[in-house]
Amino acid sequence: MSREFAESLIVEIADYPTPGVIFKDLTPVFSEPKAMAYVLEVCAAHFASKGVTKIAGIEARGFMVGAALASHMGIGFVPIRKQGKLPRETYRVEYSLEYGQDAIEIHTDALKSTDHVLLVDDVLATGGTAIAAGQLVEQCGATLSGLAVLLNLDFLGGDVRFKQAFPQTDVFTVFS
Ligand code: AMP
């Protein structure tokens, strides 16, 4: 499976969910096993020597890549969820996103101080969600190692904002 073929599966939807947004639909990548194998292989290879001990996936499409990557790398998976979804005590961070406002949470006991955490999501847009997720990892007392996304919408500056917020981390994009 070539990178070009895997990337060609991404579908762009104009004006979804609001006018002016070009939504990047990665579900065709998730449904093609060879494309997913390519995604997991390049992410795992990039982070293989970085001492990552946990993957934290950002709801909801970050779960699809994050849980598969955790299994592929032989490490644990932790969900970062929209507010009100986790059943036990949580830390919470509120943030702005490309189209609205939200809050995300993590179980307070999800990570240990010895953990080195890789955040995973499908698309990095303004960076608000990923920065909030990084703040949750740090609230848990763990070390934030990096962020892996399939697509970075670089014209929105999320990668720059994330690096400003967490200069020591490694931001990796599979397709662009
Ligand atoms: P942001 O906080 O602005 O970086 O937004 C990132 C989150 O919103 C990610 O979880 C993405 O799944 C989703 N998202 C934002 N913009 C888009 C887009 N244009 N296409 C697909 N997903 C998007």
Short mmCIF file of C-alpha atoms and ligand atoms in Angstrom, two decimals:
data_model
loop_
_atom_site.label_atom_id
_atom_site.label_comp_id
_atom_site.label_asym_id
_atom_site.label_seq_id
_atom_site.Cartn_x
_atom_site.Cartn_y
_atom_site.Cartn_z
CA MET A 1 0.00 0.00 0.00
CA SER A 2 1.50 3.31 -1.06
CA ARG A 3 1.08 6.54 0.85
CA GLU A 4 -0.49 8.07 -2.27
CA PHE A 5 -3.18 5.38 -2.48
CA ALA A 6 -4.00 5.61 1.24
CA GLU A 7 -4.21 9.42 1.00
CA SER A 8 -6.43 9.20 -2.07
CA LEU A 9 -9.11 7.49 0.06
CA ILE A 10 -9.71 10.68 2.09
CA VAL A 11 -12.97 12.35 1.07
CA GLU A 12 -13.50 16.13 1.31
CA ILE A 13 -17.01 17.42 2.09
CA ALA A 14 -17.57 21.13 1.49
CA ASP A 15 -19.63 23.16 4.00
CA TYR A 16 -19.88 20.37 6.61
CA PRO A 17 -20.79 20.65 9.44
CA THR A 18 -21.06 24.43 8.88
CA PRO A 19 -20.63 26.70 5.83
CA GLY A 20 -16.99 27.40 4.98
CA VAL A 21 -15.57 24.22 6.58
CA ILE A 22 -14.08 21.56 4.30
CA PHE A 23 -14.57 18.39 6.32
CA LYS A 24 -11.92 15.67 5.85
CA ASP A 25 -13.64 12.30 6.07
CA LEU A 26 -11.10 9.62 6.98
CA THR A 27 -13.59 6.77 7.41
CA PRO A 28 -12.67 5.30 3.98
CA VAL A 29 -9.07 5.02 5.24
CA PHE A 30 -10.30 3.24 8.38
CA SER A 31 -12.33 0.77 6.30
CA GLU A 32 -9.44 -0.22 4.00
CA PRO A 33 -7.19 -2.64 5.93
CA LYS A 34 -4.10 -1.98 3.83
CA ALA A 35 -4.46 1.77 4.27
CA MET A 36 -4.82 1.35 8.05
CA ALA A 37 -1.82 -0.97 8.06
CA TYR A 38 0.17 1.80 6.32
CA VAL A 39 -0.99 4.42 8.85
CA LEU A 40 -0.15 2.21 11.85
CA GLU A 41 3.23 1.21 10.42
CA VAL A 42 4.47 4.75 9.79
CA CYS A 43 3.23 6.02 13.17
CA ALA A 44 4.74 3.07 15.04
CA ALA A 45 8.04 3.44 13.15
CA HIS A 46 8.22 7.16 13.91
CA PHE A 47 7.63 6.71 17.65
CA ALA A 48 9.33 3.32 18.12
CA SER A 49 12.45 4.72 19.78
CA LYS A 50 10.74 7.52 21.74
CA GLY A 51 9.84 5.57 24.88
CA VAL A 52 6.07 6.00 24.59
CA THR A 53 4.22 4.00 27.27
CA LYS A 54 0.58 5.00 26.58
CA ILE A 55 -1.56 6.20 23.69
CA ALA A 56 -4.26 8.74 24.57
CA GLY A 57 -6.94 8.87 21.86
CA ILE A 58 -9.14 11.94 21.44
CA GLU A 59 -12.89 11.27 21.01
CA ALA A 60 -14.12 10.11 18.66
CA ARG A 61 -12.02 9.48 15.57
CA GLY A 62 -8.85 9.50 17.65
CA PHE A 63 -10.16 6.28 19.22
CA MET A 64 -10.17 4.52 15.85
CA VAL A 65 -6.52 5.20 15.12
CA GLY A 66 -5.34 5.41 18.72
CA ALA A 67 -6.67 2.05 19.93
CA ALA A 68 -5.36 0.28 16.83
CA LEU A 69 -1.95 1.98 17.21
CA ALA A 70 -1.74 1.07 20.90
CA SER A 71 -2.40 -2.56 20.05
CA HIS A 72 0.12 -2.42 17.17
CA MET A 73 2.80 -0.93 19.48
CA GLY A 74 1.96 -3.29 22.36
CA ILE A 75 1.12 -0.48 24.81
CA GLY A 76 -2.01 0.66 26.63
CA PHE A 77 -4.80 2.94 25.38
CA VAL A 78 -6.51 5.73 27.34
CA PRO A 79 -9.62 7.57 26.11
CA ILE A 80 -9.94 11.36 26.28
CA ARG A 81 -13.70 11.94 26.06
CA LYS A 82 -16.22 14.73 25.67
CA GLN A 83 -17.53 15.94 29.04
CA GLY A 84 -19.95 13.73 30.94
CA LYS A 85 -19.01 10.46 29.23
CA LEU A 86 -16.47 8.98 31.64
CA PRO A 87 -18.00 7.22 34.65
CA ARG A 88 -15.41 7.95 37.34
CA GLU A 89 -13.57 11.01 38.69
CA THR A 90 -12.11 13.14 35.89
CA TYR A 91 -9.93 16.12 35.09
CA ARG A 92 -11.62 18.54 32.66
CA VAL A 93 -10.34 21.21 30.26
CA GLU A 94 -12.57 23.59 28.26
CA TYR A 95 -11.45 24.70 24.80
CA SER A 96 -12.48 26.30 21.50
CA LEU A 97 -12.55 24.30 18.27
CA GLU A 98 -12.89 25.13 14.58
CA TYR A 99 -16.66 25.13 14.85
CA GLY A 100 -17.78 25.72 18.46
CA GLN A 101 -16.82 25.25 22.11
CA ASP A 102 -16.40 22.06 24.08
CA ALA A 103 -14.78 20.38 27.07
CA ILE A 104 -12.87 17.12 27.32
CA GLU A 105 -12.05 14.86 30.23
CA ILE A 106 -9.74 12.06 31.33
CA HIS A 107 -10.03 9.71 34.30
CA THR A 108 -7.82 11.05 37.10
CA ASP A 109 -6.20 7.62 37.49
CA ALA A 110 -5.75 6.92 33.75
CA LEU A 111 -2.04 7.76 33.69
CA LYS A 112 0.95 7.39 36.02
CA SER A 113 3.70 9.96 36.60
CA THR A 114 6.07 7.53 34.85
CA ASP A 115 3.96 7.44 31.67
CA HIS A 116 5.17 9.00 28.41
CA VAL A 117 2.04 9.71 26.41
CA LEU A 118 1.40 9.97 22.68
CA LEU A 119 -1.81 11.83 21.77
CA VAL A 120 -3.64 10.56 18.69
CA ASP A 121 -6.38 12.19 16.61
CA ASP A 122 -7.48 12.09 12.99
CA VAL A 123 -7.28 15.79 12.05
CA LEU A 124 -5.36 18.70 13.61
CA ALA A 125 -7.28 21.89 12.79
CA THR A 126 -6.96 24.93 15.12
CA GLY A 127 -5.15 22.80 17.69
CA GLY A 128 -7.60 23.67 20.47
CA THR A 129 -8.61 20.06 21.08
CA ALA A 130 -5.06 18.70 21.00
CA ILE A 131 -3.76 21.42 23.34
CA ALA A 132 -6.61 20.74 25.79
CA ALA A 133 -5.78 17.01 25.58
CA GLY A 134 -2.11 17.76 26.28
CA GLN A 135 -3.14 19.82 29.33
CA LEU A 136 -5.16 16.83 30.59
CA VAL A 137 -2.11 14.56 30.23
CA GLU A 138 -0.04 17.04 32.25
CA GLN A 139 -2.78 17.36 34.89
CA CYS A 140 -2.42 13.60 35.36
CA GLY A 141 1.27 14.18 36.14
CA ALA A 142 2.44 12.22 33.09
CA THR A 143 4.91 13.37 30.41
CA LEU A 144 3.50 14.43 27.03
CA SER A 145 5.77 12.90 24.37
CA GLY A 146 3.99 13.88 21.18
CA LEU A 147 0.99 14.10 18.93
CA ALA A 148 0.21 11.92 15.91
CA VAL A 149 -2.50 12.90 13.42
CA LEU A 150 -3.40 11.67 9.96
CA LEU A 151 -3.94 15.19 8.61
CA ASN A 152 -2.70 18.62 9.69
CA LEU A 153 -4.72 21.55 8.29
CA ASP A 154 -1.63 23.76 8.38
CA PHE A 155 -3.45 26.90 7.17
CA LEU A 156 -5.26 26.90 10.55
CA GLY A 157 -1.99 26.95 12.50
CA GLY A 158 -2.80 24.16 14.96
CA ASP A 159 0.64 22.58 14.66
CA VAL A 160 2.36 25.89 15.47
CA ARG A 161 0.05 26.50 18.44
CA PHE A 162 0.60 22.96 19.75
CA LYS A 163 4.40 23.32 19.51
CA GLN A 164 4.19 26.68 21.31
CA ALA A 165 2.15 25.08 24.10
CA PHE A 166 4.35 21.96 24.33
CA PRO A 167 7.77 22.79 22.83
CA GLN A 168 9.39 19.54 23.95
CA THR A 169 6.98 17.33 22.03
CA ASP A 170 7.14 15.60 18.67
CA VAL A 171 4.26 16.40 16.24
CA PHE A 172 3.92 13.76 13.53
CA THR A 173 1.53 13.89 10.55
CA VAL A 174 0.95 10.81 8.40
CA PHE A 175 -0.29 12.43 5.18
CA SER A 176 0.62 16.11 5.10
P1 AMP B 1 -9.30 21.59 16.43
O1 AMP B 1 -9.53 21.61 17.91
O2 AMP B 1 -9.77 22.84 15.76
O3 AMP B 1 -7.86 21.25 16.09
O4 AMP B 1 -10.21 20.46 15.84
C1 AMP B 1 -9.79 19.18 15.85
C2 AMP B 1 -10.92 18.23 16.03
O5 AMP B 1 -12.06 18.55 15.22
C3 AMP B 1 -10.46 16.89 15.63
O6 AMP B 1 -10.94 15.99 16.59
C4 AMP B 1 -11.07 16.64 14.27
O7 AMP B 1 -11.60 15.35 14.24
C5 AMP B 1 -12.17 17.67 14.12
N1 AMP B 1 -12.05 18.51 12.92
C6 AMP B 1 -11.81 19.86 12.91
N2 AMP B 1 -11.81 20.34 11.68
C7 AMP B 1 -12.01 19.29 10.86
C8 AMP B 1 -12.10 19.14 9.45
N3 AMP B 1 -11.98 20.19 8.61
N4 AMP B 1 -12.31 17.90 8.96
C9 AMP B 1 -12.43 16.85 9.80
N5 AMP B 1 -12.37 16.93 11.12
C10 AMP B 1 -12.17 18.13 11.66
#
